[in-house]
Amino acid sequence: MRRALVALIATAATLAGTALPALPALAAPALAPAPAPAPAPGASGLGDEYFPDYGNSGYDVSHYDIRLRYQPDTDTLTGTTTILATATQDLSSFDLDFVLDVTSVRVNNRVATATRAGDHELVVTPPRSIAAGQPMTVVVQYSGVPSSKRAAGFTAWTKTPDGALAVGEPEMSWWWFPANDHPADKATFDVSVSVPDGTEVISNGVQPRPPSPEILGWTRWNWRSVKPMATYLAFLAIGQYDLRTDTAPNGQPVLTAYSQLLAPDFADAARASVERTAEVIDWESGLFGPYPFEAQGGVVAPPGAITFALETQTRPVYSSKFFRSGSNMYVVVHELGHQWFGDSVSVAQWKHIWLNEGFAAYAEWLWSQAQGEGTAQEIFDYTYAQHAADSPFWTVKPGDPGAADVFDGAVYDRGAMTLHQLRLAVGDAAFFDLVRTWTTTHRYGNGTTDEFVALAERISGKQLDALFQTWLFTPARPDVATAPATSAASVRAAAPRQPRSWAAIQRSHALLAGH
Ligand SMILES: [Zn+2]
């Protein structure tokens, strides 16, 4: 009910705001000066259509300083997160998204009260209100056993035999740091974790200093992300890992990590794939524009820990399952493609998810073509032919799949098909100009489907509404231009040859989709 009330107040305020300019000019002098609005609570959501209570409003975070201690034996996490933010309204209270047990909250050095609401909201009320535009330093101290905390019906924190993984989308931060948990509010991060000696801690970005002894028997690891990052892209991998460091051709540090629990054949297949990270980033930079981040790498999780991969910023995390049949470049190409599409340019709302998954899948098609394993056109044709007109595949609208189908396979495959149709419609020069302009103009920010369509029309000079309406928003199989109606062409169109990359791409998508 609290959320509904806030929404009503927000709507009323919006209506009042839009009504004002319409008042007759003559009436203005007669009006008394509007009283300063009373400080009000920030809303418990950021207005996301699919996940209305994800993120919070009333403030904007610029930096998270997360300082933790983790005991793998008991899955006990204790810590302090310091949030640097700016109030975006006169705030009497505000929410953070978080589920662990909070022992104290301070706002601008004064003790604040903190109460629970919903299943992941922490309502913070400072002793004095915060004026719009004022900086806020919020210090939250907490502890808990993250794997024991359920929210949204589950725990996203994964306890592993030798440590833990904090890797998840769209909700993950709730289990390890209090946050404004929505990609619309990005920030820089310092992550520092103390663990028993001999345990590794891997996170995003660079290591500003090497792991160093703390109190007897404990070592502290430090990670820093200097480019803005969405909260769901921050990760922790704690356990027994083999680390490899290198320098990429572009001079950036590369750090890869492989769970020591991987069976040798899995570990070799994983290395044969993830060790090519810098090569893939170099290749993708040629297509998508300069790599947007400060470091490179990847992490392969312990067997069974997770069944998906995630494009965690600068350093994707992979389930070992991707490598059970041998090396798999397609998942690496997919997750690294996300560094441009998803990480640097993030969704403004989760309904725009095809801008992440469609591009990451299309990166795989382009890789397939570059490797001689099937052209993008061949993969398009084969994908199209695989799904009969009455297949449920065509009922999912990639441009607005609904909260339950954000990671449906159609968002990936039909998203990539949409991009391929766009490319055919505007030509290669305009298509890749569009791609690079998109990654440049929205770098470190957010994007929407409407903005992408508008840019595509501007760069191509073509009217593309019908194409996007057909491919993104129509729950039916689109017609595609067919080859001239000779019998041989008809046979080919009905049963295109399976591209050599198809099986590997599909195996990866089956794991990626639906988590
Ligand atoms: Zn993806």
Coordinates of C-alpha atoms and ligand atoms in Angstrom, one line a residue, residues 169 309-311 334-335 338 356-357 360-361 407 412 512 515, ligand 1:
E169 CA 20.5 -10.3 -12.9
A309 CA 27.0 -16.6 -17.5
L310 CA 26.8 -12.9 -16.7
E311 CA 28.4 -9.9 -18.3
H334 CA 28.4 -12.9 -26.1
E335 CA 29.4 -11.7 -22.7
H338 CA 27.6 -7.0 -23.5
N356 CA 21.4 -6.0 -24.4
E357 CA 20.6 -9.5 -25.5
A360 CA 25.2 -9.8 -27.6
A361 CA 23.6 -12.6 -29.7
F407 CA 15.3 -13.6 -20.5
Y412 CA 18.1 -13.2 -27.7
L512 CA 21.8 -18.1 -20.9
H515 CA 17.6 -17.7 -15.6
Ligands
ZN1 ZN 23.4 -11.9 -22.6

